[in-house]
Tab-separated table of C-alpha atoms in Angstrom:
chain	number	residue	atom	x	y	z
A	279	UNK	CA	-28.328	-8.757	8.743
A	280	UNK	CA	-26.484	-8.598	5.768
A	281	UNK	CA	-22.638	-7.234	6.117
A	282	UNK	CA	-21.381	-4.465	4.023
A	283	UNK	CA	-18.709	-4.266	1.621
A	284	UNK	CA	-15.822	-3.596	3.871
A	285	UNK	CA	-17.067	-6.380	6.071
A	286	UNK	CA	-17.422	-9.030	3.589
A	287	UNK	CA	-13.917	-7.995	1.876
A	288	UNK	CA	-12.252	-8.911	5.212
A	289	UNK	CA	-14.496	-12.382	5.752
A	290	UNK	CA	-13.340	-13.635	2.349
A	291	UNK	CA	-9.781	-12.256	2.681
A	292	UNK	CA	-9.571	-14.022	5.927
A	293	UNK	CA	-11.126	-17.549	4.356
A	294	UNK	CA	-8.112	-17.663	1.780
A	295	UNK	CA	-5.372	-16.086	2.906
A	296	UNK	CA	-3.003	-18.993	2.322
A	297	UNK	CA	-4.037	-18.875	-1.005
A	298	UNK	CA	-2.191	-15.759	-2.414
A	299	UNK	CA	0.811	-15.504	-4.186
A	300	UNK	CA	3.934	-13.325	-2.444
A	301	UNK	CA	4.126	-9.729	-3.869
A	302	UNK	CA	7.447	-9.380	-3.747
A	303	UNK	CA	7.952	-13.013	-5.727
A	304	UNK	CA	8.847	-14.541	-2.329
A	305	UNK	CA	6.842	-14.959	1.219
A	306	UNK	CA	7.641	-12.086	3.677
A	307	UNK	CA	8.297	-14.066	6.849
A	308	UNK	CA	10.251	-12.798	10.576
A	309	UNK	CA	13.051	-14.379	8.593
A	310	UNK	CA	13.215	-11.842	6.174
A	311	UNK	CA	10.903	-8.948	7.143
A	312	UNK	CA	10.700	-6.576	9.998
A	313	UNK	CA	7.909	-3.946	10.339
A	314	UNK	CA	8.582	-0.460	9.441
A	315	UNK	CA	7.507	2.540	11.965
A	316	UNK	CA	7.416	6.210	11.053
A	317	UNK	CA	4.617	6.857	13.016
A	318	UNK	CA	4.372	9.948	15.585
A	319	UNK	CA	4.756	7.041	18.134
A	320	UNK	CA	8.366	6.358	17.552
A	321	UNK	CA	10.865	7.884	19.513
A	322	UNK	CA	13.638	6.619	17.739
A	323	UNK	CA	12.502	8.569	14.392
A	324	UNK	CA	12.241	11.748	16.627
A	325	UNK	CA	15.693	11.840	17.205
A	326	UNK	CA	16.497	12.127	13.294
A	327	UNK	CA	15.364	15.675	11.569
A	328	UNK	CA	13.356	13.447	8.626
A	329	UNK	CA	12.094	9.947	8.241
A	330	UNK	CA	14.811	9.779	5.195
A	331	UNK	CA	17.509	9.972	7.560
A	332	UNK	CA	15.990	7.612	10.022
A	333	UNK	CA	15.012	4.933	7.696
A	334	UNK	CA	18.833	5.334	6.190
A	335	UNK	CA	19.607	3.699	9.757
A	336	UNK	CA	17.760	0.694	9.145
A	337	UNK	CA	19.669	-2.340	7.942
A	338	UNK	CA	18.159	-2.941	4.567
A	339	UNK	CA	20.947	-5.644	3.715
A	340	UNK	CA	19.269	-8.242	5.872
A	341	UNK	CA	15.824	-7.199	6.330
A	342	UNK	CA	12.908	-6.184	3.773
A	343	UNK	CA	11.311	-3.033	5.893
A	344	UNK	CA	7.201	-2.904	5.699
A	345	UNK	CA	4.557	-1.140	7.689
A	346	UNK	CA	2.463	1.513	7.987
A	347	UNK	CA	-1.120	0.646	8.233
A	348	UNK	CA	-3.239	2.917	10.518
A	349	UNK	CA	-0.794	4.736	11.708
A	350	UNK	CA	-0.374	8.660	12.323
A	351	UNK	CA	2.533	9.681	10.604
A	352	UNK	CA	3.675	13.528	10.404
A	353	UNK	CA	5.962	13.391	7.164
A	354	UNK	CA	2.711	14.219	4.987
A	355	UNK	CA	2.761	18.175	6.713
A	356	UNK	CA	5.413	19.021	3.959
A	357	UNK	CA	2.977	18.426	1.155
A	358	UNK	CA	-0.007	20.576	0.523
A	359	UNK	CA	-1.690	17.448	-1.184
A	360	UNK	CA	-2.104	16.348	2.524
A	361	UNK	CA	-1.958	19.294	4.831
A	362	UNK	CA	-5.217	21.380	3.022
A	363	UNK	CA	-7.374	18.900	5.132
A	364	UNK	CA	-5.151	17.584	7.745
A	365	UNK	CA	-4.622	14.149	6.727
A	366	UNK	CA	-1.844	12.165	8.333
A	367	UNK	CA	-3.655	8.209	8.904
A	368	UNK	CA	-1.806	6.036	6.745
A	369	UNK	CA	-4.750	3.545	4.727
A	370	UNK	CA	-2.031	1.490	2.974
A	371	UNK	CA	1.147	-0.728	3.591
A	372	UNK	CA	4.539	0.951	2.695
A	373	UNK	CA	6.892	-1.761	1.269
A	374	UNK	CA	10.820	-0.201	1.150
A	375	UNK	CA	12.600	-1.940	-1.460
A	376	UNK	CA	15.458	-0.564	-4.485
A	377	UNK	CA	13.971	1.437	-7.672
A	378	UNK	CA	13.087	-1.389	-10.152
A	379	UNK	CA	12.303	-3.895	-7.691
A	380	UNK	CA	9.259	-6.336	-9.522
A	381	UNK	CA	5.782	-6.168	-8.025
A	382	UNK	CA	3.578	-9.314	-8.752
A	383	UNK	CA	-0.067	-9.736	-8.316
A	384	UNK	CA	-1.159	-11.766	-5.212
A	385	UNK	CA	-4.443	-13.326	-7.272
A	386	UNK	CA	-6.289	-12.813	-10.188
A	387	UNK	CA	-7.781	-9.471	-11.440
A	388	UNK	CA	-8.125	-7.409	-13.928
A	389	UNK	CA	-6.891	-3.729	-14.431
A	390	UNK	CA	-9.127	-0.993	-13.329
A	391	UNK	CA	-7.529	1.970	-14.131
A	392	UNK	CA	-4.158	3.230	-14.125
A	393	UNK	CA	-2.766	6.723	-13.807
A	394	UNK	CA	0.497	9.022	-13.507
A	395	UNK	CA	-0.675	11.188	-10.271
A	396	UNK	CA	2.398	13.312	-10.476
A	397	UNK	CA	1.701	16.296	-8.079
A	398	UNK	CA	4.789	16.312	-5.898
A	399	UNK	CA	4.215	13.714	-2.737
A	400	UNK	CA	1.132	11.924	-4.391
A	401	UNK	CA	1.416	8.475	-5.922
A	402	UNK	CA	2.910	8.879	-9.144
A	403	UNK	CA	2.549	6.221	-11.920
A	404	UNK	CA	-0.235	4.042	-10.026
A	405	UNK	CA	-2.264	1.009	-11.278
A	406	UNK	CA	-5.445	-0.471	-9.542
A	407	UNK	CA	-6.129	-4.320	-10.270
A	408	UNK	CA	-9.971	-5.190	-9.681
A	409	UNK	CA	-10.805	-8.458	-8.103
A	410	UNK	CA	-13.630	-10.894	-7.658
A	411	UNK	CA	-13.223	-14.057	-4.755
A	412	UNK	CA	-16.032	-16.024	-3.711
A	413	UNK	CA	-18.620	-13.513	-5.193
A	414	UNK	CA	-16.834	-10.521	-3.334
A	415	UNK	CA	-15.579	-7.416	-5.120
A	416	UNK	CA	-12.885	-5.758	-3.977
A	417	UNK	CA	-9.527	-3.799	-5.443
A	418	UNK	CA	-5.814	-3.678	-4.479
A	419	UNK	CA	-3.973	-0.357	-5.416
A	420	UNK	CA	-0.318	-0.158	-6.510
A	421	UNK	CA	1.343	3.187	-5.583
A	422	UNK	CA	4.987	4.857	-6.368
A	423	UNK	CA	5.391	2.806	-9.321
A	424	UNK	CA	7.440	3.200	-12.548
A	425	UNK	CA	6.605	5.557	-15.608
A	426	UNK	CA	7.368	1.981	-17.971
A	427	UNK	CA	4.759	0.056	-14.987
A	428	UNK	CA	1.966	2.089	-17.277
A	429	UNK	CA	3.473	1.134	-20.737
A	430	UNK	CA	0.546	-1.083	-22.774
A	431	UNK	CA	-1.821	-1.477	-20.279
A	432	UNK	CA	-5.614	-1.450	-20.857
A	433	UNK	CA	-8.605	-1.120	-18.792
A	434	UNK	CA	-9.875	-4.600	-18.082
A	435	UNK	CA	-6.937	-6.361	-19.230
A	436	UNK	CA	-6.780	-9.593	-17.139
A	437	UNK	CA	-3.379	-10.446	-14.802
A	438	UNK	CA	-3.325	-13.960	-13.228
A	439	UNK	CA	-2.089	-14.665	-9.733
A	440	UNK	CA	1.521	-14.465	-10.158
A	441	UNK	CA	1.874	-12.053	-12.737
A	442	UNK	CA	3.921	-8.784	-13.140
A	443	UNK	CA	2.232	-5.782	-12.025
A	444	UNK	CA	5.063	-3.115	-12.213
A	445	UNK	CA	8.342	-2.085	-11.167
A	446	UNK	CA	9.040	0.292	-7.809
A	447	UNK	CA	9.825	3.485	-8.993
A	448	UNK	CA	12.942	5.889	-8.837
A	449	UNK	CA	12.597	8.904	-6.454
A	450	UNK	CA	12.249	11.058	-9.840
A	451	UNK	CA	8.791	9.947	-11.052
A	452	UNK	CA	6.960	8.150	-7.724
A	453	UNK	CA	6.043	11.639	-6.096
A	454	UNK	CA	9.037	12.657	-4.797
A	455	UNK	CA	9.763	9.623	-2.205
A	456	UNK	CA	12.416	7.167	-1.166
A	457	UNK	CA	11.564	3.956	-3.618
A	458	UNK	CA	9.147	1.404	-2.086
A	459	UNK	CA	6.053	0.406	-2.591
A	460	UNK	CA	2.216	1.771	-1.443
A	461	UNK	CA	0.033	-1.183	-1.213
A	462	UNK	CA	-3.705	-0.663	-0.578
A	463	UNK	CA	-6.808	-2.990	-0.358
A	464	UNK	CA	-9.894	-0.995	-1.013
A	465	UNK	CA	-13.242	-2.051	-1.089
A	466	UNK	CA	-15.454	0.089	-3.101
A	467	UNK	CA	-13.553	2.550	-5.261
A	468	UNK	CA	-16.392	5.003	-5.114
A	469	UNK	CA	-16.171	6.193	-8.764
A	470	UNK	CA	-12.459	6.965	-8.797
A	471	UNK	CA	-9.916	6.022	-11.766
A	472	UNK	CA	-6.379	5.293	-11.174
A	473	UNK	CA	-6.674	6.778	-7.589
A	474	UNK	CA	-7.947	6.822	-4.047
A	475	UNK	CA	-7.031	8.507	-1.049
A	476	UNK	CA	-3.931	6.633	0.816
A	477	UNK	CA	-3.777	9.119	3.649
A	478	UNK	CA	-6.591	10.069	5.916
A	479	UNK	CA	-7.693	12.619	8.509
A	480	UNK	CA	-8.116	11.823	12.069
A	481	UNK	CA	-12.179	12.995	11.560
A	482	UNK	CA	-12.438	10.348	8.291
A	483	UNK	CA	-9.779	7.852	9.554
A	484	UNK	CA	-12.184	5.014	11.143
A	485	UNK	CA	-14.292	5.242	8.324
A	486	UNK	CA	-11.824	4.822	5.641
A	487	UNK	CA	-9.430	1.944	7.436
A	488	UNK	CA	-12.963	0.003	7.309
A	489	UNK	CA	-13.489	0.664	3.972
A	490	UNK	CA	-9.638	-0.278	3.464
A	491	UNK	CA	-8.839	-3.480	5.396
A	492	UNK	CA	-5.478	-4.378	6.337
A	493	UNK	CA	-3.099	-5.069	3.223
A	494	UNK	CA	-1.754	-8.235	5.706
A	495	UNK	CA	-4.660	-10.024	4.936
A	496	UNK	CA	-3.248	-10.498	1.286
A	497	UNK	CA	0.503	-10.080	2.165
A	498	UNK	CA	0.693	-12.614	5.374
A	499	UNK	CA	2.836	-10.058	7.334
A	500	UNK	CA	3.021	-9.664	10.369
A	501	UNK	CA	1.705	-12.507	12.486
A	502	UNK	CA	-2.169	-10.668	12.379
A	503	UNK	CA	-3.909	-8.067	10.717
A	504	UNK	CA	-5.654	-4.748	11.970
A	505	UNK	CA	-9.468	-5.088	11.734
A	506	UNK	CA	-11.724	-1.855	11.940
């Protein structure tokens, strides 16, 4: 039987994942990283009266804070862009670092599209970088980026491994969030240009966290990724 898009994304993510290049410009290790939770789950975040003021607890000094995949979060309820169809499963990575921080492309690509989604807690300035490994289409999205991120690009322009991407955007023009970075694998864009859902309902949510496998196949953090 032949495997299907999703499936083969995750086979050949899996077959050279110590081959891509850190995002952030460094590898995100237990050293330096410690997962992120703002899931329904946590107790902890209940206690606070938003995620901002929870996450303003963390210590960000030491510690770059990432998570997010897969899980049920309630902060999207404040945002019509979500709550019209009840989505709340999280289909990306959040990455929490300072407005301005440099994103760099884990492995070769070339630019899909690119787009300012600028309703208020969407993705703002976003680009999508196509990719091709061992035969195997797939794309990685780029979410809550900076207005100058979008400056010159073109549609198929090539960025090697390594390469700047963008900068993390300011609270201003990223949708309306704390800086950091929405990181998304995706493996069939399904017609769409310079967006794709990063939030899904409970009804959709197996469905679309197989179409999106786990951004830690590409980012090496934590230990193992989430397979659907």
């Amino acid at each position: 039987m032949i495997a299907n898009a999703p499936t083969r994304v995750v086979s050949v993510l899996l077959n050279n994942r110590n081959k891509f290049l850190p995002i952030l410009g460094f590898p995100l290790t237990s050293e330096n990283a410690r997962q992120l939770d703002i899931s329904v789950h946590n107790k902890e975040l209940q206690k606070y009266a938003n995620h901002e003021e929870y996450t303003s607890t963390l210590d960000f000094k030491n510690f770059i804070w990432l998570g997010g995949y897969g899980e049920e979060r309630n902060i999207y309820s404040q945002a019509s862009l979500f709550s019209q169809d009840a989505r709340c499963i999280h289909l990306g990575v959040d990455i929490a670092q300072p407005a301005n921080t440099p994103i760099y492309a884990p492995l070769n690509g070339r630019i899909h599209s690119f787009k300012n989604n600028d309703k208020p807690f969407d993705y703002g300035p976003t680009i999508i970088l196509e990719h091709v490994l061992a035969n195997v289409h797939f794309y990685t999205l780029y979410g809550h980026l900076s207005l100058i991120s979008l400056k010159d690009l073109s549609i198929g322009q090539s960025i090697e491994a390594g390469q700047l991407v963008g900068y993390i955007g300011e609270k201003a023009e990223n949708g309306g969030w704390n800086p950091h970075l929405h990181f998304q694998i995706i493996s069939d864009m399904d017609n769409m240009q310079g967006d794709y859902p990063g939030v899904a309902s409970k009804e959709e949510a197996l469905a679309m966290l197989h179409k999106c496998p786990d951004p830690q196949l590409i980012l090496g953090f934590p230990e193992k990724p989430i397979i659907y």
